[in-house]
Short mmCIF file of C-alpha atoms and ligand atoms in Angstrom, two decimals:
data_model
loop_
_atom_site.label_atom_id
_atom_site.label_comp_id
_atom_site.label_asym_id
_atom_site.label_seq_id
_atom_site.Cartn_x
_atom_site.Cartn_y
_atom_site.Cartn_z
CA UNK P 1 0.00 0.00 0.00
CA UNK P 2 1.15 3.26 -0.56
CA UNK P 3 1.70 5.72 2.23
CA UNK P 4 1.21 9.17 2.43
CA UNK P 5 3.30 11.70 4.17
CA UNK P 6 0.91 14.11 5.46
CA UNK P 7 3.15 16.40 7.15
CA UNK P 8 5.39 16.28 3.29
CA UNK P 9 2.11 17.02 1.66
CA UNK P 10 1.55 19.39 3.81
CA UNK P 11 4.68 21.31 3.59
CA UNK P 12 4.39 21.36 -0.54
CA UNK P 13 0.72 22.59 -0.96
CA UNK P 14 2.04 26.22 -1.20
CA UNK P 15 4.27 24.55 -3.72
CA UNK P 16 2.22 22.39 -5.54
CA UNK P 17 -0.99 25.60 -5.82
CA UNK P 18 2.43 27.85 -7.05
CA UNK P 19 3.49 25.60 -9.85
CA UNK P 20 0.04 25.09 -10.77
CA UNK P 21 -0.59 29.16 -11.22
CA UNK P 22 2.85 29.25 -12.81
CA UNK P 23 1.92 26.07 -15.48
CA UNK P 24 -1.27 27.42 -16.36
CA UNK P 25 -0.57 30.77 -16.55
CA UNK P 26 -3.61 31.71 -14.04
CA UNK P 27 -2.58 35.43 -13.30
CA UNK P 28 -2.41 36.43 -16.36
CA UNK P 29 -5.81 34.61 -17.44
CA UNK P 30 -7.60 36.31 -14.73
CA UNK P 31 -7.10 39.31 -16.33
CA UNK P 32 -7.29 37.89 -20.45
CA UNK P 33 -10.53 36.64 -19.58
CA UNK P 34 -12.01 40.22 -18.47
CA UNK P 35 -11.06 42.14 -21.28
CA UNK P 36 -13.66 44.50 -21.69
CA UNK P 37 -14.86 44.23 -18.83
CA UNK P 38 -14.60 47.64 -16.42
CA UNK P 39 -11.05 47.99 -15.47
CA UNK P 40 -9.96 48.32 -11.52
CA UNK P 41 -6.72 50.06 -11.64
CA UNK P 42 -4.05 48.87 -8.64
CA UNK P 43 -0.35 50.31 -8.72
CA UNK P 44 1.55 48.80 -5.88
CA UNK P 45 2.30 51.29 -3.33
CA UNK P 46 6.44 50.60 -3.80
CA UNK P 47 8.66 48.71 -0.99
CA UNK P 48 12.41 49.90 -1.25
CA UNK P 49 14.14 46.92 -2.60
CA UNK P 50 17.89 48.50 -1.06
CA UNK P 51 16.80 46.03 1.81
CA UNK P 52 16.09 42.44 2.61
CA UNK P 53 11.47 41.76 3.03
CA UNK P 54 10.60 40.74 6.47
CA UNK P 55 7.51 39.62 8.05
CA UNK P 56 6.01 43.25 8.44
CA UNK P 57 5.96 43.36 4.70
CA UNK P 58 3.52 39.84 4.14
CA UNK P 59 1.50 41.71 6.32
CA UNK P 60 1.16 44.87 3.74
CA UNK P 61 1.32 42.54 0.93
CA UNK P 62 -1.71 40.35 1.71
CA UNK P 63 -3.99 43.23 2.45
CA UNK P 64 -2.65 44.30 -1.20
CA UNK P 65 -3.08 41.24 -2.80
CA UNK P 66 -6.82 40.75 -1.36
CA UNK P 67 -8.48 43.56 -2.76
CA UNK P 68 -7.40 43.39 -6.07
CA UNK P 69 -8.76 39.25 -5.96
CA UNK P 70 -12.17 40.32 -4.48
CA UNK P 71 -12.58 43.12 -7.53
CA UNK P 72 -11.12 40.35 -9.78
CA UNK P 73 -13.99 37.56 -8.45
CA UNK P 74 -16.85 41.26 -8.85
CA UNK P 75 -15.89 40.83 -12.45
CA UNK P 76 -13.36 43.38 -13.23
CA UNK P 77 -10.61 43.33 -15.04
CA UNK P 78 -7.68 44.41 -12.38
CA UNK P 79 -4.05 44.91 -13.58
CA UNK P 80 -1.48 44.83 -10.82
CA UNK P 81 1.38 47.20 -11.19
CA UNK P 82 4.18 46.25 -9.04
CA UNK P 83 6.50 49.20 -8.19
CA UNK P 84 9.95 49.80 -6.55
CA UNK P 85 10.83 52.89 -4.55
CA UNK P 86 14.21 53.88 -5.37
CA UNK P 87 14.49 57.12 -3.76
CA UNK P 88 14.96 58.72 -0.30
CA UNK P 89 16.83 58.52 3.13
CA UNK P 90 16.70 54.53 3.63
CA UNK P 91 18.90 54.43 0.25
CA UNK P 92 21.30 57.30 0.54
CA UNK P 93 21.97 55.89 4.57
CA UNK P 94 22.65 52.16 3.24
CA UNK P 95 25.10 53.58 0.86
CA UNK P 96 26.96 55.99 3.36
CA UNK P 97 27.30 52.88 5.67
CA UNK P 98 28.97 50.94 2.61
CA UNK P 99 31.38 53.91 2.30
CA UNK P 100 31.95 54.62 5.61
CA UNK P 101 30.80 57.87 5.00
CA UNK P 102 28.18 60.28 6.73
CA UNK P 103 26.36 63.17 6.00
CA UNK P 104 26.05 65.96 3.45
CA UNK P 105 29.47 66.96 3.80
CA UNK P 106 30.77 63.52 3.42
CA UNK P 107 28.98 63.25 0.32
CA UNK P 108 30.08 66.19 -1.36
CA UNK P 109 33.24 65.37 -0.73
CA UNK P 110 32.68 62.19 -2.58
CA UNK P 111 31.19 63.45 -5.07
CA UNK P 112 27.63 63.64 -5.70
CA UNK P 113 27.26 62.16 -9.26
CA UNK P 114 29.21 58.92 -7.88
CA UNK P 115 27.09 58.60 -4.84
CA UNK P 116 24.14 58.56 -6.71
CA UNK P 117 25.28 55.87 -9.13
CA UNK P 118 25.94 53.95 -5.96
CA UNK P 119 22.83 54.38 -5.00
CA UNK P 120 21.29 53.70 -8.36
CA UNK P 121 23.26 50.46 -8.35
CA UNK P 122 21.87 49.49 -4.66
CA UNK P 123 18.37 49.66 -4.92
CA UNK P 124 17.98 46.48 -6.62
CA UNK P 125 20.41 44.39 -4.75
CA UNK P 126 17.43 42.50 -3.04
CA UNK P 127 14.97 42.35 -5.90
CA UNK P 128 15.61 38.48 -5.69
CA UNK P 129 14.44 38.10 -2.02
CA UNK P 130 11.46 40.57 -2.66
CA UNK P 131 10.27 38.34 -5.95
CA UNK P 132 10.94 34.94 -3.80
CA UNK P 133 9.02 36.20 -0.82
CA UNK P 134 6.26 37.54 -3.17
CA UNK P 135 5.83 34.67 -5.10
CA UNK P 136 6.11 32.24 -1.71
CA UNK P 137 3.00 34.20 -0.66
CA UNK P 138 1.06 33.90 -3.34
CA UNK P 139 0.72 38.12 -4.01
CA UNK P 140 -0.30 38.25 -7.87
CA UNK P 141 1.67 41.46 -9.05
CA UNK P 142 3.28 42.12 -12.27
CA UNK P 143 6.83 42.42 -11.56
CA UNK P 144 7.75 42.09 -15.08
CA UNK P 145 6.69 45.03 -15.61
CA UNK P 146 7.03 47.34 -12.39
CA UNK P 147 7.26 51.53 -12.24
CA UNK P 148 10.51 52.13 -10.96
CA UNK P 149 10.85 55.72 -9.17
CA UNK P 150 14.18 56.52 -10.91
CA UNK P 151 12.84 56.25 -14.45
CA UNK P 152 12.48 59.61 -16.24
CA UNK P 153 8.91 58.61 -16.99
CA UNK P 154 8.08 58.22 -13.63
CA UNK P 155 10.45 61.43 -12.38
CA UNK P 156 8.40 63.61 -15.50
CA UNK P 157 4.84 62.04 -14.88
CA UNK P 158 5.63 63.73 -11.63
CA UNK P 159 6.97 66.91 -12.78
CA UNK P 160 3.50 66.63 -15.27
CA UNK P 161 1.50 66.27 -12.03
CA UNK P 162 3.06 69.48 -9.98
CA UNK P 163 2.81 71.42 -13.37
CA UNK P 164 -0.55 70.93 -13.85
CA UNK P 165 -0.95 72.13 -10.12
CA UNK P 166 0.73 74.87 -10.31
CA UNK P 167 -0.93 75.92 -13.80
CA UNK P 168 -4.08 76.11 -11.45
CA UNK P 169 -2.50 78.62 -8.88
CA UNK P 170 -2.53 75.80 -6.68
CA UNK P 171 1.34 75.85 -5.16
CA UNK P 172 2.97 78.37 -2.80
CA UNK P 173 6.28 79.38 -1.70
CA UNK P 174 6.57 78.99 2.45
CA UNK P 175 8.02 77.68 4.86
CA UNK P 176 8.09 74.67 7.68
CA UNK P 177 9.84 74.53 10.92
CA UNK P 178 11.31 71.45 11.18
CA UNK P 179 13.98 69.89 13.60
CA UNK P 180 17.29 70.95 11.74
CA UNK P 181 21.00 69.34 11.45
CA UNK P 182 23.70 72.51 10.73
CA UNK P 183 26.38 70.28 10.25
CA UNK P 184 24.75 67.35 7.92
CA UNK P 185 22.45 70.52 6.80
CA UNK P 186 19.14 68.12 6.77
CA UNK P 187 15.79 68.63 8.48
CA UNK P 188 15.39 65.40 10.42
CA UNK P 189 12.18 63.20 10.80
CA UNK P 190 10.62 62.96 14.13
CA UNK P 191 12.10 58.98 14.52
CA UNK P 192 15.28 60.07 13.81
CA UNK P 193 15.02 63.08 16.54
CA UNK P 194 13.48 60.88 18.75
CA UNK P 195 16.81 58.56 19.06
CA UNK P 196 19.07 61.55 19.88
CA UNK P 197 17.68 63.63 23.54
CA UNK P 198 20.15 64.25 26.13
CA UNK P 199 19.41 65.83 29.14
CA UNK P 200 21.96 69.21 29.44
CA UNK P 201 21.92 72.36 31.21
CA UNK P 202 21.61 75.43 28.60
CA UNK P 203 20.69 79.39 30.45
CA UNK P 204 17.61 80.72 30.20
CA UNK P 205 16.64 84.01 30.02
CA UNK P 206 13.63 86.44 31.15
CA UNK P 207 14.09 89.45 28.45
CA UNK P 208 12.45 93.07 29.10
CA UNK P 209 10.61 94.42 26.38
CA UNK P 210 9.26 98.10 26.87
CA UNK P 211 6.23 99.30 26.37
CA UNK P 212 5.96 102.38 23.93
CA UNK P 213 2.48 103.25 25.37
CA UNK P 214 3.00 102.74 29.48
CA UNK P 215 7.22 102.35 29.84
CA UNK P 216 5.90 99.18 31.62
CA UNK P 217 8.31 96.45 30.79
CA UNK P 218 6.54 93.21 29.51
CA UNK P 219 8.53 90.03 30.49
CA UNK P 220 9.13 86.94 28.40
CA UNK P 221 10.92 83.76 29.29
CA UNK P 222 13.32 81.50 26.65
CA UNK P 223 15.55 78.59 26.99
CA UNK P 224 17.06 79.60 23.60
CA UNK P 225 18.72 83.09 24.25
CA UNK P 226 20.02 82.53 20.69
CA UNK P 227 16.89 83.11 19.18
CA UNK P 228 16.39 86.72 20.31
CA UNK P 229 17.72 88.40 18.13
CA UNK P 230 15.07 86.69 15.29
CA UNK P 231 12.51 87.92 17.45
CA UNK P 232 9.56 89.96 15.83
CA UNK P 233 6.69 89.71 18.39
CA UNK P 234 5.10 88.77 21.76
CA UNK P 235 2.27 86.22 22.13
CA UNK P 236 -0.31 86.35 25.17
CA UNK P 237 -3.51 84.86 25.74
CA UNK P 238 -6.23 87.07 25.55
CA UNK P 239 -8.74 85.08 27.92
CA UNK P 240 -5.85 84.74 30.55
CA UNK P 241 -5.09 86.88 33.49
CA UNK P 242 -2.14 89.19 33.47
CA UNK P 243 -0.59 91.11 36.89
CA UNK P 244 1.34 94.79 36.60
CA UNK P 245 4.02 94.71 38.95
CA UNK P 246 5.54 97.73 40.76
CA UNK P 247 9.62 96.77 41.75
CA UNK P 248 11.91 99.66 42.55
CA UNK P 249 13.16 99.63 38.69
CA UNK P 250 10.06 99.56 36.94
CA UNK P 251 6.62 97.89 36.72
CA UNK P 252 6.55 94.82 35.24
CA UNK P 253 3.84 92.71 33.33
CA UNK P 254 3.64 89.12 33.75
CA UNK P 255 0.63 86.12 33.94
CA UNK P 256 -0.96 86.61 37.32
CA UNK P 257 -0.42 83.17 38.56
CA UNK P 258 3.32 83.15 37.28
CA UNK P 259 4.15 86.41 39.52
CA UNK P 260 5.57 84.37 42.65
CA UNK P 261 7.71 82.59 40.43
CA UNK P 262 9.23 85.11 38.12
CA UNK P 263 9.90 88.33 40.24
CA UNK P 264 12.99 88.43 41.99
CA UNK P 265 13.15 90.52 45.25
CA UNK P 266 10.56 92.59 46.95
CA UNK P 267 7.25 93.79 44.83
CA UNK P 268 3.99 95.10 44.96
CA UNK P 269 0.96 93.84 42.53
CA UNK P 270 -0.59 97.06 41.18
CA UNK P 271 -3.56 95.56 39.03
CA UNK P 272 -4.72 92.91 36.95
CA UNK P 273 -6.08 92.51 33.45
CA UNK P 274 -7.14 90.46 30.96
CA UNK P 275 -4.21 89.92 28.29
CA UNK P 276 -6.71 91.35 25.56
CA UNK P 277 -6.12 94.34 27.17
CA UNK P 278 -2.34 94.52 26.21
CA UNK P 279 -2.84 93.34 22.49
CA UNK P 280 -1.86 95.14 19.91
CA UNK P 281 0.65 97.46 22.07
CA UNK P 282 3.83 98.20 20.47
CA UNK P 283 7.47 97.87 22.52
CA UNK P 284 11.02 98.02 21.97
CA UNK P 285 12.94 94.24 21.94
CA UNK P 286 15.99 93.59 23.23
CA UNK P 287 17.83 93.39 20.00
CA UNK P 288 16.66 95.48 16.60
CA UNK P 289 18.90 94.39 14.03
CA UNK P 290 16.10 94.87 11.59
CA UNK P 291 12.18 95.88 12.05
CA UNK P 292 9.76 93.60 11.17
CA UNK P 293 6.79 94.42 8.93
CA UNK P 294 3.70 94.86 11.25
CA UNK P 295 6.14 93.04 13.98
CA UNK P 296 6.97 94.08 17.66
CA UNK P 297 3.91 94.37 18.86
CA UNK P 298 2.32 91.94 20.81
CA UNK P 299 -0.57 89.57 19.22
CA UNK P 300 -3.31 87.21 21.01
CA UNK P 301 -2.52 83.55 20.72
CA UNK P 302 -4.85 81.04 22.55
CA UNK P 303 -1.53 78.51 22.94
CA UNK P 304 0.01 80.52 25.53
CA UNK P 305 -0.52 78.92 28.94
CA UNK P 306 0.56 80.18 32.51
CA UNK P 307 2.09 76.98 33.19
CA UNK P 308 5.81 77.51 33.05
CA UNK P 309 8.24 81.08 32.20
CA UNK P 310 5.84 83.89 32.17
CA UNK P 311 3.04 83.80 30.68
CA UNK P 312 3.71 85.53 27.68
CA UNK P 313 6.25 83.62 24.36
CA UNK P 314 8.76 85.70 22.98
CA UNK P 315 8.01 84.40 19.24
CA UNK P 316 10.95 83.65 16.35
CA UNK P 317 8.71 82.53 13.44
CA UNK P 318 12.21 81.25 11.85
CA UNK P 319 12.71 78.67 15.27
CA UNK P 320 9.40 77.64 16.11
CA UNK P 321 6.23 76.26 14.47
CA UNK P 322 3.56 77.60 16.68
CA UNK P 323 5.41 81.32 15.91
CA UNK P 324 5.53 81.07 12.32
CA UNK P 325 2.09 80.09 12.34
CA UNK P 326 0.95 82.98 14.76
CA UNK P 327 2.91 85.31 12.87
CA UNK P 328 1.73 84.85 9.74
CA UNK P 329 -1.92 85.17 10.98
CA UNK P 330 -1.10 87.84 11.81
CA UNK P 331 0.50 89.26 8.61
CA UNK P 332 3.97 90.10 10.70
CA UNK P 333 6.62 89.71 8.14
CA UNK P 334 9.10 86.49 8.03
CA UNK P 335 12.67 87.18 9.43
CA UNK P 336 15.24 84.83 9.41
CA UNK P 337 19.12 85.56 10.37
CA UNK P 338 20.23 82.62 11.18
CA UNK P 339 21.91 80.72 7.91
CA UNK P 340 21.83 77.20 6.76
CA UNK P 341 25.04 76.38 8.89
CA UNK P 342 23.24 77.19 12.03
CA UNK P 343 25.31 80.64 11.85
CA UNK P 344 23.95 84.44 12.14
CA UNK P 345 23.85 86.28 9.17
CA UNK P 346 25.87 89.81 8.42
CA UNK P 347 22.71 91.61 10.01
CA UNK P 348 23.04 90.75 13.42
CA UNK P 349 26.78 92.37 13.39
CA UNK P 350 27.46 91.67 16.54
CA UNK P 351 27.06 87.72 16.51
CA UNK P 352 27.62 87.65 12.63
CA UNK P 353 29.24 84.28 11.65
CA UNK P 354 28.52 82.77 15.08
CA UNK P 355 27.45 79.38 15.53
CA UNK P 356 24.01 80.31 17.37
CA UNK P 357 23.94 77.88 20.54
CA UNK P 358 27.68 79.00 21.03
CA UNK P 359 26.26 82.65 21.85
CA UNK P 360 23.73 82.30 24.56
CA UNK P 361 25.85 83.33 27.08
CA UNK P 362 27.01 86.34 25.47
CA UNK P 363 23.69 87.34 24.27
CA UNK P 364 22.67 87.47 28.00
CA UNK P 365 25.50 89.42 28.91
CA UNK P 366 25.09 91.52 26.50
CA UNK P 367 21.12 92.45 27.36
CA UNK P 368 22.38 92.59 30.78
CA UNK P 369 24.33 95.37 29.63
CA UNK P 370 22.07 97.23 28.18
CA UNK P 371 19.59 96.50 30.94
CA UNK P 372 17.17 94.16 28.90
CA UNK P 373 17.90 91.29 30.97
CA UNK P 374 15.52 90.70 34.00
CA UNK P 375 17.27 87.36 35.05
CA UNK P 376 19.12 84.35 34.02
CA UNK P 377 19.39 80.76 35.44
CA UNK P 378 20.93 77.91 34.58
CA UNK P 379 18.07 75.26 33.17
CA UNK P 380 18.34 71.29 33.06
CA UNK P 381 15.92 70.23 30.15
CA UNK P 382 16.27 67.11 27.41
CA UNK P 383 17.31 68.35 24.34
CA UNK P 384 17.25 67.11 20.89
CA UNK P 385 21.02 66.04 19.27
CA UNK P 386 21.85 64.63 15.81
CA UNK P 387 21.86 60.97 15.82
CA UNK P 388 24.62 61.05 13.15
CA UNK P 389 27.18 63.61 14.09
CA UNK P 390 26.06 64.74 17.45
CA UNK P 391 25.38 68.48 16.74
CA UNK P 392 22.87 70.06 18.82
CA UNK P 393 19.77 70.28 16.42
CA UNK P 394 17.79 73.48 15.59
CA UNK P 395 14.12 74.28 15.01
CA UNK P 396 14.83 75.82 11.82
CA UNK P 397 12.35 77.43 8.68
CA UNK P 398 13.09 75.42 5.93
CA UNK P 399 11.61 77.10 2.61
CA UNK P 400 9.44 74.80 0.96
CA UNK P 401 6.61 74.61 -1.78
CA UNK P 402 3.20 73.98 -0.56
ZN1 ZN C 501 24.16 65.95 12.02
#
């Protein structure tokens, strides 16, 4: 008699079904066999073939193969467009680790024209695995005849597409704040930023700005004395209360519950108001390297809390994505002096050339100088570093289309 090996049967099915499909063709039938029919149109959303599949991808894969079967069984005719993804951060890092090389910098030095071949010759070195794995799973695609992102057809269809956009008044020059390497000069995803906080002591400052109305000085708290001088306006809450504050110097504004915490020394509380109340005031900052459009004046924002500094944000729409929003709102023009290296530009002549973070303490001495300092203090807080070279990263305006 002969005996079966269940557990070798089994193990072959998969096998067996595959050669089956493969002898008879049964892919390609299931679409012959429809012509005519209504057409359901499926381009693989591309995998990156610079790396090995793993089990996260069958997962992607089978949701991608089922839909296309159940519109197949409705009666329509589905072609399946398999595509590779050629471009982007996971190739360029694979083929700085092959070199040995990191960064921007690195690259250039390189030489950008050979790095890219590189990379052009890497993205298919695991085409193999990805066919094996998508065949073992039984995901009908037509890798015979995939899009690949590097093509010029594919690079122009695209160009075609943001063309046709644009001929409709439909794209706009901006800009996004974005956590920012100076030394690999790239904006970094929030994964990437996520892998580099250390906690480090950096000083933070309370700056004075005066009041042109009153002479009442209006105090705002930063852990980034480097971005004062890209400062063009003051942010308070217009629903919150706000205390004036008579010291032997001057009278002080600052969130009512914040006013135990801030004020150094002996005061008196003269009055309290609603921050409404102080909107639209103009004031002098502590540094005026240049004047800002409609800026330096202070504009209602319903982000401010009283919860920590004082109550009112010293705003650099160039450093921070809550400012540059707020800002332009409010129609206060866009200011940026700090330059793709992380350095101040020629208009801040004092600083010019700087590395920024280098400068806090300087910055504070020099508003304690001129008497725009209220106080200073040494503040322990996590702080973002590149994962790749280890710079301290920026929240820097990137200009972008939109
Ligand atoms: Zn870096």
């Amino acid at each position: 008699m002969h005996k079966v090996d269940v557990k070798e049967k089994a193990r072959t099915r998969d096998q067996r079904i595959l050669k089956k499909w493969n002898e008879e063709g049964t892919f390609k039938k299931s679409i012959e066999n429809r012509s005519g029919k209504p057409n359901f149109v499926f381009f693989e959303g591309p995998p990156t073939a610079n790396g090995a599949p793993h089990i996260g991808h069958v997962l992607g894969r089978v949701i991608k193969d089922f839909v296309p079967r159940y519109k197949t069984m409705k009666g329509y005719r589905v072609v399946r467009k398999a595509g590779w993804d050629t471009h982007g951060l996971p190739v360029e890092l694979g083929v700085e680790k092959q070199l040995g090389i990191s960064g921007k910098q690195d690259i250039e030095k390189y030489g950008v024209e050979e790095f890219v071949k590189k990379c052009k010759d890497s993205v298919f070195e695991y085409e193999k695995q990805w066919r094996e794995l998508t065949e073992a799973i039984g995901y009908w695609t037509d890798l015979d005849h995939p899009y690949i992102t590097l093509e010029n057809n594919y690079i122009e269809s695209v160009w075609n597409i943001l063309s046709t956009i644009h001929g409709k008044g439909l794209l706009y020059r901006g800009h996004r704040v974005s956590p920012y390497c100076p030394c690999c000069q790239t904006t970094l995803s929030s994964h990437e930023v996520a892998q580099g906080y250390e906690d480090v002591k950096d000083l933070s400052a309370t700056a004075k700005f005066k009041l042109h109305d009153s002479g009442d000085y209006v105090l705002a708290w930063t852990t980034t004395p480097w971005t004062l001088p890209s400062h063009v306006a003051l942010a308070m809450n217009p629903d919150m209360e706000y205390a004036r504050v008579q010291q032997e110097d001057g009278v002080y504004i600052v969130a009512k519950n914040l006013v135990e915490h801030v004020m150094k020394g002996d005061y008196t509380v003269l009055s309290t108001h609603k921050g409404s109340e102080f909107v639209g005031q103009s004031y002098t900052p502590p540094f005026t390297y240049f004047k800002p459009e409609k800026g330096n004046i202070i504009v209602g924002a319903s982000f401010v809390t009283d919860s920590s500094g004082t109550g009112i944000v010293h705003m650099a729409p160039a450093h921070g994505e809550d400012d540059y929003k707020t800002c332009r709102e409010n129609g206060i023009s866009f200011v940026s002096v700090v330059n793709a290296q992380g350095r101040y530009t020629d208009e801040v002549t004092d600083f010019a050339g700087r590395f920024v973070k280098d400068c806090d303490l300087d910055i504070v001495k020099m508003m304690s100088e001129k008497e725009t300092l209220y106080s200073k203090e040494k503040y322990e807080h996590s702080y973002p570093f590149c994962w790749r070279c280890k710079s301290p990263l920026l929240y820097y305006a990137m200009e972008s289309w939109f």
